[in-house]
């Protein structure tokens, strides 16, 4: 009922960014090249196997800040990131140490790719001691790694396997007013 696995994960990044600064606004755009490598060795009684995955991505980013006045500004950020599956999510060997909850990895998993947009509005009036801060952030994830559960109704055994899903979004906001 046991197996042994060891994994090595490493990544290399490099990127460029162009920035412009003006009196009322500044902006930057850029991109990062990321190469990630994941290698794992699985050893159990039946057989030994090696799982290797390489992910190469271009991760764009951008930032814009506009200053309406000295105390009023709007900042918008766009960024991307990735999240690679870990070895326990990739290994195809069933973990049946709990026979009612069997977990199995998925060697066909893709990495997650995240897009994030964040906007911040700051309206400060130091003379009247009033402040308004508005923050909004949105995130979309492609190939989100999620668990797929299936239950055998006759035996009551639940099997869990990680899968990639799309359509994962989140939206958060915060408004703060002080006086």
CSV table of C-alpha atoms in Angstrom, one decimal:
chain,number,residue,atom,x,y,z
A,1,UNK,CA,0.0,0.0,0.0
A,2,UNK,CA,3.0,2.3,-0.1
A,3,UNK,CA,5.1,4.0,-2.6
A,4,UNK,CA,8.0,6.4,-2.5
A,5,UNK,CA,8.6,9.4,-4.7
A,6,UNK,CA,11.1,12.1,-4.9
A,7,UNK,CA,10.8,15.2,-7.0
A,8,UNK,CA,12.9,18.1,-8.2
A,9,UNK,CA,11.3,21.3,-9.3
A,10,UNK,CA,13.2,24.3,-10.6
A,11,UNK,CA,12.5,27.3,-12.7
A,12,UNK,CA,14.3,30.0,-14.5
A,13,UNK,CA,13.0,33.4,-15.4
A,14,UNK,CA,14.1,36.5,-17.3
A,15,UNK,CA,12.2,39.4,-18.5
A,16,UNK,CA,12.1,43.0,-19.8
A,17,UNK,CA,10.0,46.0,-18.9
A,18,UNK,CA,9.7,49.4,-20.5
A,19,UNK,CA,8.7,52.3,-18.3
A,20,UNK,CA,7.7,55.8,-19.1
A,21,UNK,CA,7.4,58.6,-16.5
A,22,UNK,CA,5.4,61.8,-17.2
A,23,UNK,CA,4.1,64.6,-14.9
A,24,UNK,CA,0.5,63.3,-14.8
A,25,UNK,CA,1.0,59.6,-15.5
A,26,UNK,CA,3.5,56.7,-15.7
A,27,UNK,CA,3.1,53.3,-17.3
A,28,UNK,CA,5.1,50.2,-17.8
A,29,UNK,CA,4.7,47.1,-20.0
A,30,UNK,CA,6.8,44.0,-20.0
A,31,UNK,CA,7.0,40.3,-20.2
A,32,UNK,CA,8.9,37.5,-18.4
A,33,UNK,CA,9.9,34.2,-20.0
A,34,UNK,CA,9.6,31.4,-17.5
A,35,UNK,CA,10.8,27.8,-17.9
A,36,UNK,CA,9.9,25.4,-15.2
A,37,UNK,CA,11.0,21.8,-15.0
A,38,UNK,CA,9.5,19.1,-12.8
A,39,UNK,CA,10.9,15.6,-12.5
A,40,UNK,CA,9.8,12.9,-10.2
A,41,UNK,CA,10.8,9.3,-9.6
A,42,UNK,CA,8.2,7.0,-8.2
A,43,UNK,CA,9.2,3.7,-6.6
A,44,UNK,CA,6.7,1.1,-5.4
A,45,UNK,CA,6.5,-2.7,-5.3
A,46,UNK,CA,5.1,-3.1,-8.8
A,47,UNK,CA,7.4,-0.8,-10.9
A,48,UNK,CA,9.5,2.3,-11.0
A,49,UNK,CA,8.5,5.2,-13.2
A,50,UNK,CA,9.8,8.7,-13.9
A,51,UNK,CA,7.5,11.6,-14.6
A,52,UNK,CA,9.0,14.7,-16.3
A,53,UNK,CA,7.2,17.9,-17.2
A,54,UNK,CA,8.6,21.0,-18.7
A,55,UNK,CA,6.5,24.3,-18.9
A,56,UNK,CA,7.6,27.3,-20.9
A,57,UNK,CA,5.5,30.4,-20.7
A,58,UNK,CA,5.6,34.1,-21.6
A,59,UNK,CA,4.1,36.1,-18.7
A,60,UNK,CA,3.0,39.6,-19.7
A,61,UNK,CA,2.5,42.4,-17.2
A,62,UNK,CA,1.5,46.1,-17.3
A,63,UNK,CA,1.0,49.0,-15.0
A,64,UNK,CA,-0.6,52.4,-15.4
A,65,UNK,CA,-0.8,55.2,-12.8
A,66,UNK,CA,-2.6,58.4,-13.5
A,67,UNK,CA,-2.4,61.3,-11.1
A,68,UNK,CA,-5.4,63.6,-11.3
A,69,UNK,CA,-3.9,65.8,-8.7
A,70,UNK,CA,-1.2,65.5,-6.0
A,71,UNK,CA,-3.8,63.7,-3.7
A,72,UNK,CA,-5.9,61.9,-6.3
A,73,UNK,CA,-4.7,58.9,-8.3
A,74,UNK,CA,-5.8,55.8,-10.2
A,75,UNK,CA,-3.5,52.8,-10.5
A,76,UNK,CA,-4.3,49.7,-12.7
A,77,UNK,CA,-2.1,46.6,-12.7
A,78,UNK,CA,-2.2,43.5,-15.0
A,79,UNK,CA,-0.1,40.5,-14.2
A,80,UNK,CA,0.1,36.8,-15.1
A,81,UNK,CA,1.5,33.9,-13.2
A,82,UNK,CA,1.5,30.1,-13.3
A,83,UNK,CA,1.1,27.3,-10.8
A,84,UNK,CA,2.5,23.9,-11.7
A,85,UNK,CA,1.0,20.6,-10.5
A,86,UNK,CA,3.0,19.0,-7.7
A,87,UNK,CA,4.3,15.4,-7.8
A,88,UNK,CA,1.5,14.0,-5.6
A,89,UNK,CA,-1.0,15.4,-8.1
A,90,UNK,CA,0.9,13.9,-11.1
A,91,UNK,CA,1.8,10.4,-9.8
A,92,UNK,CA,-0.6,7.8,-11.3
A,93,UNK,CA,-0.1,5.4,-8.4
A,94,UNK,CA,-3.3,5.0,-6.3
A,95,UNK,CA,-3.0,5.9,-2.6
A,96,UNK,CA,-5.3,3.3,-1.0
A,97,UNK,CA,-4.0,3.7,2.5
A,98,UNK,CA,-7.6,4.7,3.4
A,99,UNK,CA,-9.7,2.1,1.4
A,100,UNK,CA,-12.8,4.3,1.6
A,101,UNK,CA,-11.0,7.3,0.1
A,102,UNK,CA,-8.7,6.4,-2.7
A,103,UNK,CA,-6.5,9.2,-4.2
A,104,UNK,CA,-4.9,8.9,-7.6
A,105,UNK,CA,-2.7,11.4,-9.5
A,106,UNK,CA,-3.2,12.5,-13.1
A,107,UNK,CA,0.0,12.6,-15.2
A,108,UNK,CA,-1.8,14.5,-17.9
A,109,UNK,CA,-2.4,17.6,-15.7
A,110,UNK,CA,-1.5,21.0,-17.3
A,111,UNK,CA,-0.3,23.9,-15.3
A,112,UNK,CA,-2.6,26.7,-14.1
A,113,UNK,CA,-2.3,30.1,-15.9
A,114,UNK,CA,-3.6,33.1,-13.9
A,115,UNK,CA,-4.6,36.5,-15.2
A,116,UNK,CA,-5.0,39.2,-12.6
A,117,UNK,CA,-6.2,42.8,-12.9
A,118,UNK,CA,-6.2,45.2,-9.9
A,119,UNK,CA,-7.4,48.8,-9.8
A,120,UNK,CA,-6.9,51.2,-7.0
A,121,UNK,CA,-8.5,54.7,-6.7
A,122,UNK,CA,-7.2,57.0,-4.0
A,123,UNK,CA,-9.0,60.3,-3.3
A,124,UNK,CA,-7.3,62.1,-0.4
A,125,UNK,CA,-8.3,65.5,1.0
A,126,UNK,CA,-5.8,66.4,3.7
A,127,UNK,CA,-7.3,69.8,4.3
A,128,UNK,CA,-10.7,68.3,5.3
A,129,UNK,CA,-9.3,65.1,6.7
A,130,UNK,CA,-11.4,62.9,4.3
A,131,UNK,CA,-10.2,60.0,2.3
A,132,UNK,CA,-11.8,57.5,-0.1
A,133,UNK,CA,-10.0,54.4,-1.2
A,134,UNK,CA,-11.6,52.0,-3.8
A,135,UNK,CA,-9.8,48.7,-4.7
A,136,UNK,CA,-11.1,46.2,-7.2
A,137,UNK,CA,-9.3,43.0,-8.3
A,138,UNK,CA,-10.3,40.3,-10.7
A,139,UNK,CA,-8.7,37.0,-11.5
A,140,UNK,CA,-9.3,34.4,-14.2
A,141,UNK,CA,-7.5,31.0,-14.1
A,142,UNK,CA,-7.1,28.7,-17.1
A,143,UNK,CA,-6.6,25.0,-16.4
A,144,UNK,CA,-7.3,25.4,-12.7
A,145,UNK,CA,-6.3,22.2,-10.9
A,146,UNK,CA,-9.3,20.9,-9.0
A,147,UNK,CA,-10.2,17.5,-7.5
A,148,UNK,CA,-12.8,15.4,-9.2
A,149,UNK,CA,-14.6,13.1,-6.8
A,150,UNK,CA,-16.6,10.0,-7.7
A,151,UNK,CA,-18.4,7.7,-5.3
A,152,UNK,CA,-19.3,4.1,-6.0
A,153,UNK,CA,-22.8,3.9,-4.6
A,154,UNK,CA,-22.6,0.2,-4.1
A,155,UNK,CA,-19.4,0.1,-2.1
A,156,UNK,CA,-19.3,3.6,-0.7
A,157,UNK,CA,-15.7,4.1,-1.9
A,158,UNK,CA,-14.8,7.7,-3.0
A,159,UNK,CA,-12.1,8.1,-5.6
A,160,UNK,CA,-10.4,11.5,-5.9
A,161,UNK,CA,-8.4,12.6,-8.9
A,162,UNK,CA,-7.0,16.0,-9.8
A,163,UNK,CA,-8.2,17.4,-13.2
A,164,UNK,CA,-8.0,20.7,-15.1
A,165,UNK,CA,-11.1,22.9,-15.3
A,166,UNK,CA,-11.8,26.2,-16.9
A,167,UNK,CA,-14.2,29.0,-16.0
A,168,UNK,CA,-12.6,29.8,-12.6
A,169,UNK,CA,-13.0,33.5,-11.9
A,170,UNK,CA,-12.9,35.7,-8.8
A,171,UNK,CA,-13.8,39.3,-8.1
A,172,UNK,CA,-13.0,41.2,-5.0
A,173,UNK,CA,-13.5,44.8,-4.0
A,174,UNK,CA,-13.0,47.1,-1.0
A,175,UNK,CA,-14.2,50.6,-0.3
A,176,UNK,CA,-12.9,52.6,2.6
A,177,UNK,CA,-14.1,56.1,3.5
A,178,UNK,CA,-12.7,58.0,6.4
A,179,UNK,CA,-13.4,61.4,7.9
